[in-house]
PDB file of C-alpha atoms in Angstrom:
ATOM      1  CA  UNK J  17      81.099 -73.036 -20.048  1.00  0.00           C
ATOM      2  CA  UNK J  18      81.202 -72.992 -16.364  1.00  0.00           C
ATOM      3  CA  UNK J  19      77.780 -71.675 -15.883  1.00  0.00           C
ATOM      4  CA  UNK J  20      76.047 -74.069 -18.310  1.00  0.00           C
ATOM      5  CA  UNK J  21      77.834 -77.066 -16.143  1.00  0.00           C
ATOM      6  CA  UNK J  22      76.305 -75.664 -13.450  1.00  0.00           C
ATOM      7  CA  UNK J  23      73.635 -75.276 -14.495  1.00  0.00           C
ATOM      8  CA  UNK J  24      73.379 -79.064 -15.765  1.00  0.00           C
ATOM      9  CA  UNK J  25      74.447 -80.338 -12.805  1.00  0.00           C
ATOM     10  CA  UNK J  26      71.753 -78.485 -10.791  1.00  0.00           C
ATOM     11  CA  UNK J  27      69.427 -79.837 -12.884  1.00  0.00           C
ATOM     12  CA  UNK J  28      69.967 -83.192 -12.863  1.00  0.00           C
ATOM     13  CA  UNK J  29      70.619 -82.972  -9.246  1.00  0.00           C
ATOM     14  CA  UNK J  30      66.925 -81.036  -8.779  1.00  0.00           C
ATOM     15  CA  UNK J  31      65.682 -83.599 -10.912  1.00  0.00           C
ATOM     16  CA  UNK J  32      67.075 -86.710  -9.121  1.00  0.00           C
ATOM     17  CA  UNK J  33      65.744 -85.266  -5.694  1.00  0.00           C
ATOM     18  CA  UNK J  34      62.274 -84.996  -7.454  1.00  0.00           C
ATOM     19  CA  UNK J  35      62.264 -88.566  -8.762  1.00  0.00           C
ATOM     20  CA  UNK J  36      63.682 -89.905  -5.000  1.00  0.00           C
ATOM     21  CA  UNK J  37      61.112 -88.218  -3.235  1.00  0.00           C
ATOM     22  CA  UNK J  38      58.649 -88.429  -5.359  1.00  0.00           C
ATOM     23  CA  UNK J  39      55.039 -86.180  -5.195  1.00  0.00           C
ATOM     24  CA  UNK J  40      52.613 -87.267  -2.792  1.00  0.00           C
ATOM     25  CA  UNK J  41      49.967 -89.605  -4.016  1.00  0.00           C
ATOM     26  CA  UNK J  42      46.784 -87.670  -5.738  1.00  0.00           C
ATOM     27  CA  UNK J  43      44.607 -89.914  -3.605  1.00  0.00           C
ATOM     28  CA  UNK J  44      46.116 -89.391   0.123  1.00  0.00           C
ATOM     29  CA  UNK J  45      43.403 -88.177   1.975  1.00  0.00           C
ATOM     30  CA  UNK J  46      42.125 -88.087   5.128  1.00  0.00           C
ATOM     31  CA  UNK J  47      40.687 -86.133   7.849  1.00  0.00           C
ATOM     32  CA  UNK J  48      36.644 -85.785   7.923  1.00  0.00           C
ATOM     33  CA  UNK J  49      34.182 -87.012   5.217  1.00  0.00           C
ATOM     34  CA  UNK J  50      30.655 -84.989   4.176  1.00  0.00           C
ATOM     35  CA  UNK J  51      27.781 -87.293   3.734  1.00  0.00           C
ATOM     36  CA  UNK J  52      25.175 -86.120   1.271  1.00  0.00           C
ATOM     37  CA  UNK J  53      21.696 -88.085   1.463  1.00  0.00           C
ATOM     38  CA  UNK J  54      18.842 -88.008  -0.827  1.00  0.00           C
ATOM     39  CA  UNK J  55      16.172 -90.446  -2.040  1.00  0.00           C
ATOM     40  CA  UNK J  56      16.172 -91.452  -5.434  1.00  0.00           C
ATOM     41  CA  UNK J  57      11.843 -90.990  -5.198  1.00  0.00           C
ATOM     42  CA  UNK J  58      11.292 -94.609  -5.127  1.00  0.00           C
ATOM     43  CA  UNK J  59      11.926 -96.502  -2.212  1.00  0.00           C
ATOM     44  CA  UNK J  60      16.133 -96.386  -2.556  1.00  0.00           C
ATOM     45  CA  UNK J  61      18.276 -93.928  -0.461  1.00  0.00           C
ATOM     46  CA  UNK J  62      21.286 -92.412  -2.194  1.00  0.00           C
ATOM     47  CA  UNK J  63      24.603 -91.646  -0.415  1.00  0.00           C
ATOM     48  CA  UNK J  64      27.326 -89.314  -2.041  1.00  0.00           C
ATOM     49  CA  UNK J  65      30.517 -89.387  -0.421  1.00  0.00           C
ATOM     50  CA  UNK J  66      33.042 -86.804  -0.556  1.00  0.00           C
ATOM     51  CA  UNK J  67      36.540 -85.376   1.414  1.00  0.00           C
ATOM     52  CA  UNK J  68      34.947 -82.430   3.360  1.00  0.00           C
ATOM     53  CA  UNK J  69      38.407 -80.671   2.875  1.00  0.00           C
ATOM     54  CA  UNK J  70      38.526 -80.607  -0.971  1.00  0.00           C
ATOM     55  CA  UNK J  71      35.303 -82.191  -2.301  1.00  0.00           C
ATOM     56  CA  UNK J  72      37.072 -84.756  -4.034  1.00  0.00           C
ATOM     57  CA  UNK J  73      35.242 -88.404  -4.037  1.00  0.00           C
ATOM     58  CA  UNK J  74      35.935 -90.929  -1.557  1.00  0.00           C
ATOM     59  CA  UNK J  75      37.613 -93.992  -3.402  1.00  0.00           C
ATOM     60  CA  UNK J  76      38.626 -95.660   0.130  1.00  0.00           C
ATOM     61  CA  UNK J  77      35.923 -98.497   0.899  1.00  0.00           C
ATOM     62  CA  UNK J  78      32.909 -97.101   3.248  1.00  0.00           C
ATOM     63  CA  UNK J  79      31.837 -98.548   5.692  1.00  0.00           C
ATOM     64  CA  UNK J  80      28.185 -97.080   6.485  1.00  0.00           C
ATOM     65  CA  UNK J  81      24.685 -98.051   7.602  1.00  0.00           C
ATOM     66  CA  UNK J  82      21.205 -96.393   7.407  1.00  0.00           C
ATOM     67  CA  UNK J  83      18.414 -96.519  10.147  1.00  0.00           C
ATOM     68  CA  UNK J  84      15.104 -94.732   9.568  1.00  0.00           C
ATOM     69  CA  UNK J  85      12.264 -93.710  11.458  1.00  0.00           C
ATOM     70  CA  UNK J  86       9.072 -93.133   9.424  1.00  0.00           C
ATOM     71  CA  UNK J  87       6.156 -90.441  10.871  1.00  0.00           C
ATOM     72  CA  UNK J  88       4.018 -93.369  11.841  1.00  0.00           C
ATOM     73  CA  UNK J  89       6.420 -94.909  14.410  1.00  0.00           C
ATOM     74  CA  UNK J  90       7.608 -97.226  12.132  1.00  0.00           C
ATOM     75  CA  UNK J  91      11.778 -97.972  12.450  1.00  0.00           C
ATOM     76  CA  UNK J  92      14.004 -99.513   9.504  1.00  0.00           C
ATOM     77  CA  UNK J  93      17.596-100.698   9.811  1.00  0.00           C
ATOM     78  CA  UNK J  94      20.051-100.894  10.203  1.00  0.00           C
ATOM     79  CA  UNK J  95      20.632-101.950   7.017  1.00  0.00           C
ATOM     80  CA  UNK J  96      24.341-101.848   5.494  1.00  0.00           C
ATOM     81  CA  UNK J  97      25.096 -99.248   1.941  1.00  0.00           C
ATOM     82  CA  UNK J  98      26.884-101.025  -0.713  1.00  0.00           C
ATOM     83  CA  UNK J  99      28.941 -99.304  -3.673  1.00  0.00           C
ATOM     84  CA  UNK J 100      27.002 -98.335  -6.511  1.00  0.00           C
ATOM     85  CA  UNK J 101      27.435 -99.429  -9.875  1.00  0.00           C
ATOM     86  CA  UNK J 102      26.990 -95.639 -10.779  1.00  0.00           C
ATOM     87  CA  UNK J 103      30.169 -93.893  -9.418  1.00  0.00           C
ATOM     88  CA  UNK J 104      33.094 -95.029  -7.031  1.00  0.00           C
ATOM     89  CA  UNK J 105      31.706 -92.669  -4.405  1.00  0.00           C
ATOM     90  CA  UNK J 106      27.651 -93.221  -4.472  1.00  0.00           C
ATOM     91  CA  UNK J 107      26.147 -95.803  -1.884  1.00  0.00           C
ATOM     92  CA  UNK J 108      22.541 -97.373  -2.214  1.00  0.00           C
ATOM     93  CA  UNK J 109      20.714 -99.089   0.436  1.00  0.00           C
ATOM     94  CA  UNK J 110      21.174-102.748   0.518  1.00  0.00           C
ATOM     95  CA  UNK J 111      17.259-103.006   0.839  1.00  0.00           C
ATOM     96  CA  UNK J 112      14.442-100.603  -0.155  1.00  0.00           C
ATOM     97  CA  UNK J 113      12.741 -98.423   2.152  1.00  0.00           C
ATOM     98  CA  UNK J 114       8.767 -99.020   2.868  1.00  0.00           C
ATOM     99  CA  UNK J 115       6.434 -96.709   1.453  1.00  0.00           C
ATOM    100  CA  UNK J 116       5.935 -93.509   3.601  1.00  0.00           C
ATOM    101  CA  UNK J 117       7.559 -90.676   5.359  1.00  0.00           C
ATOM    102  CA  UNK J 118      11.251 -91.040   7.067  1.00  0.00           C
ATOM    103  CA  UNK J 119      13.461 -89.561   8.721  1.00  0.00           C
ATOM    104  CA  UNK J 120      16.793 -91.397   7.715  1.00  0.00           C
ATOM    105  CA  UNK J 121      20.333 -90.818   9.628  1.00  0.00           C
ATOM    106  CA  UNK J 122      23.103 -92.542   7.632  1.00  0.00           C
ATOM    107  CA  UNK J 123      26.448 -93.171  10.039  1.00  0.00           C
ATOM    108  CA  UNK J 124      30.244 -93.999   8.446  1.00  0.00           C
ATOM    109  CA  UNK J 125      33.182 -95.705  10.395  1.00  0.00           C
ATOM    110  CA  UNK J 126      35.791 -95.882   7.839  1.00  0.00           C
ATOM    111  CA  UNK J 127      37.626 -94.206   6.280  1.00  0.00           C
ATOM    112  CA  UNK J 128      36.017 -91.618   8.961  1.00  0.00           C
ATOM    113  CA  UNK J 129      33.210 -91.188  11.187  1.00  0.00           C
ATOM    114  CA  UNK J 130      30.438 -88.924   9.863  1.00  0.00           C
ATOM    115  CA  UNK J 131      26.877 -88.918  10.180  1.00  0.00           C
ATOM    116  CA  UNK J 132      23.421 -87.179   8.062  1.00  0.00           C
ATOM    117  CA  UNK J 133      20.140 -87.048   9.242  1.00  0.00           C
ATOM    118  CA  UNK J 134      17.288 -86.087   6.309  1.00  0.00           C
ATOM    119  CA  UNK J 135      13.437 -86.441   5.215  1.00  0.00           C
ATOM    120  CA  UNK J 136      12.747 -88.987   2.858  1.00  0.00           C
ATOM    121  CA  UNK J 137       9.439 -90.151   1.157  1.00  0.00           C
ATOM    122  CA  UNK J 138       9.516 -93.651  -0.490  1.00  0.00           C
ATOM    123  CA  UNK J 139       6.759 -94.216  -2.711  1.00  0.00           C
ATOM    124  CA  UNK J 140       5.740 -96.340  -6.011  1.00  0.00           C
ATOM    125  CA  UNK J 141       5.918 -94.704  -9.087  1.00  0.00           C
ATOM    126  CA  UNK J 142       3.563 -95.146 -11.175  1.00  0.00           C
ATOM    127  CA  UNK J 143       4.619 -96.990 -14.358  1.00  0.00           C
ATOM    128  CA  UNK J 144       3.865 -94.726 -17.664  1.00  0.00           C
ATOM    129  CA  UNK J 145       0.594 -94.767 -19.263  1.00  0.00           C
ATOM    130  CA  UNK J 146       1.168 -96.077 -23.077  1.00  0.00           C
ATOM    131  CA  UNK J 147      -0.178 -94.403 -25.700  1.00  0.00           C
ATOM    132  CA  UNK J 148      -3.913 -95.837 -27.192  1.00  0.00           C
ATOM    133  CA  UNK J 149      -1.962 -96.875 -30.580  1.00  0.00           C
ATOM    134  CA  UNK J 150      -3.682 -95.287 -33.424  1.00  0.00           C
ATOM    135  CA  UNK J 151      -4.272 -97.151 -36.377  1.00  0.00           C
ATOM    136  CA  UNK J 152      -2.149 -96.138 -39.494  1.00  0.00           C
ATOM    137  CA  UNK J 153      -4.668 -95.971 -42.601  1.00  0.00           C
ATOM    138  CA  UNK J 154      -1.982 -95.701 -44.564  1.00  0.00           C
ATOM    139  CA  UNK J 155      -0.943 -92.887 -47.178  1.00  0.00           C
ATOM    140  CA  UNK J 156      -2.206 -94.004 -50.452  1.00  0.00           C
ATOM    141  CA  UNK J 157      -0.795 -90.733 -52.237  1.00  0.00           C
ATOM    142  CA  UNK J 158       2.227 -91.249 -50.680  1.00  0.00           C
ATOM    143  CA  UNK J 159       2.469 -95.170 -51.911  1.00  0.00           C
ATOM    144  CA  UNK J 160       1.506 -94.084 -55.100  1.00  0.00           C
ATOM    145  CA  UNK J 161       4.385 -91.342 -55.274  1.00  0.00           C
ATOM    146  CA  UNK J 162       6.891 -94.239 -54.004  1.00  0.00           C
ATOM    147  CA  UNK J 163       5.740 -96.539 -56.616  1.00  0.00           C
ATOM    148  CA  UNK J 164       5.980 -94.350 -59.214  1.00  0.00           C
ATOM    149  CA  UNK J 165       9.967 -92.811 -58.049  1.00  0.00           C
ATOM    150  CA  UNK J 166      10.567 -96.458 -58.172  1.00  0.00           C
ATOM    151  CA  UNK J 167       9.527 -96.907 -61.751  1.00  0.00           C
ATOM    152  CA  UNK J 168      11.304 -93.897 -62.885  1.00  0.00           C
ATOM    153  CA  UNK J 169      14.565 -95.022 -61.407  1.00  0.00           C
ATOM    154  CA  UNK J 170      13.703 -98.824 -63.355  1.00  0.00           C
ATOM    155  CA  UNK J 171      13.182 -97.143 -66.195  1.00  0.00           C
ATOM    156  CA  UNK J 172      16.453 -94.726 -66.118  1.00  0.00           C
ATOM    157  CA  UNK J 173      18.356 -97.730 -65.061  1.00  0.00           C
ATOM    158  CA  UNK J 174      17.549-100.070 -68.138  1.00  0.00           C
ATOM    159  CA  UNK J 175      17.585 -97.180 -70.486  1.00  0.00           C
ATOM    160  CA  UNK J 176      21.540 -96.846 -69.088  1.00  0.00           C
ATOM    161  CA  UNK J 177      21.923-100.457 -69.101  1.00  0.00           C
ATOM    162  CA  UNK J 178      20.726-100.487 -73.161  1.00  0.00           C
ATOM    163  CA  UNK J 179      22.850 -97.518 -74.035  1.00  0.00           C
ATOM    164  CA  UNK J 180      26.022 -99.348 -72.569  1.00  0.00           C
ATOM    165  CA  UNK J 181      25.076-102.475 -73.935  1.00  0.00           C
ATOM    166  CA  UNK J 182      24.230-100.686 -77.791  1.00  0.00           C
ATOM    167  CA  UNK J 183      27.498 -98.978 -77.635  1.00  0.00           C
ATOM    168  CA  UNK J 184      29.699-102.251 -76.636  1.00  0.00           C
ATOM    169  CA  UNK J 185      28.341-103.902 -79.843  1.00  0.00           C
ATOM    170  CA  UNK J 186      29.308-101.162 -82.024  1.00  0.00           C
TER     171      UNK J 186
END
């Protein structure tokens, strides 16, 4: 009896510490961020942000810009990322690079400092080519099979529809 009391009272004691302290929060991180920059083949510049320590996405705001050199001497930016629509940690350019070679370096402040340098080439994609539509002659051994399927199941259906009807009246 004494040892299950003790036992109890452990326990709830273990227990009550647990609930007063509490666990930390999933989402405390901090320390350095990884920066992972590609372009989407278009003229947009994707930014995935994760913790460098574990991998796990970076739900804290960002705070990051792009600037870009292109292999014609050209410079772009800076030009602020905003959150994508797409996931809480993916960043888009807030306007599309210009067609050609780059050499972008996206740079973070918050929640950390971290910066990635890479080789981008915006271009226009070419919309798809549609297909020449080809005109549809039509099946006329195939409409004549669906005709005639319908007319059997007309003709099954009122021969039913008799049978009930002769056997009501007898």
């Amino acid at each position: 009896m004494k040892t299950t009391r003790r036992h109890a009272t452990t326990t709830v004691l273990f227990t009550g510490l647990v609930l007063l302290l509490g666990a930390p929060a999933a989402s405390a991180h901090s320390g350095p961020i990884k920066l992972e920059v590609i372009g989407d083949g278009s003229h947009d510049v994707n930014v995935l942000v994760t913790w460098k320590k574990d991998g796990h996405p970076v739900s804290d705001i960002v705070a990051a810009t792009l600037v870009a050199t292109s292999t014609d001497g050209r410079s772009f930016g800076p030009v602020r990322l905003n959150s994508a629509p797409e996931g809480q940690n993916l960043y888009h350019s807030a306007r599309p690079l210009p067609s050609g070679q780059w050499r972008v370096t996206v740079t973070t402040t918050k929640p950390a400092k971290a910066q990635a340098t890479v080789d981008v080439t915006a271009r226009d994609i070419p919309a798809p080519k549609k297909a020449a539509a080809v005109p549809d002659p039509g099946n006329p051994i195939g409409m004549a099979l669906k005709i005639g399927v319908i007319a059997v199941v007309a003709a099954v259906g009122v021969a039913a529809w008799r049978r009930l009807v002769h056997r009501k009246r007898l």
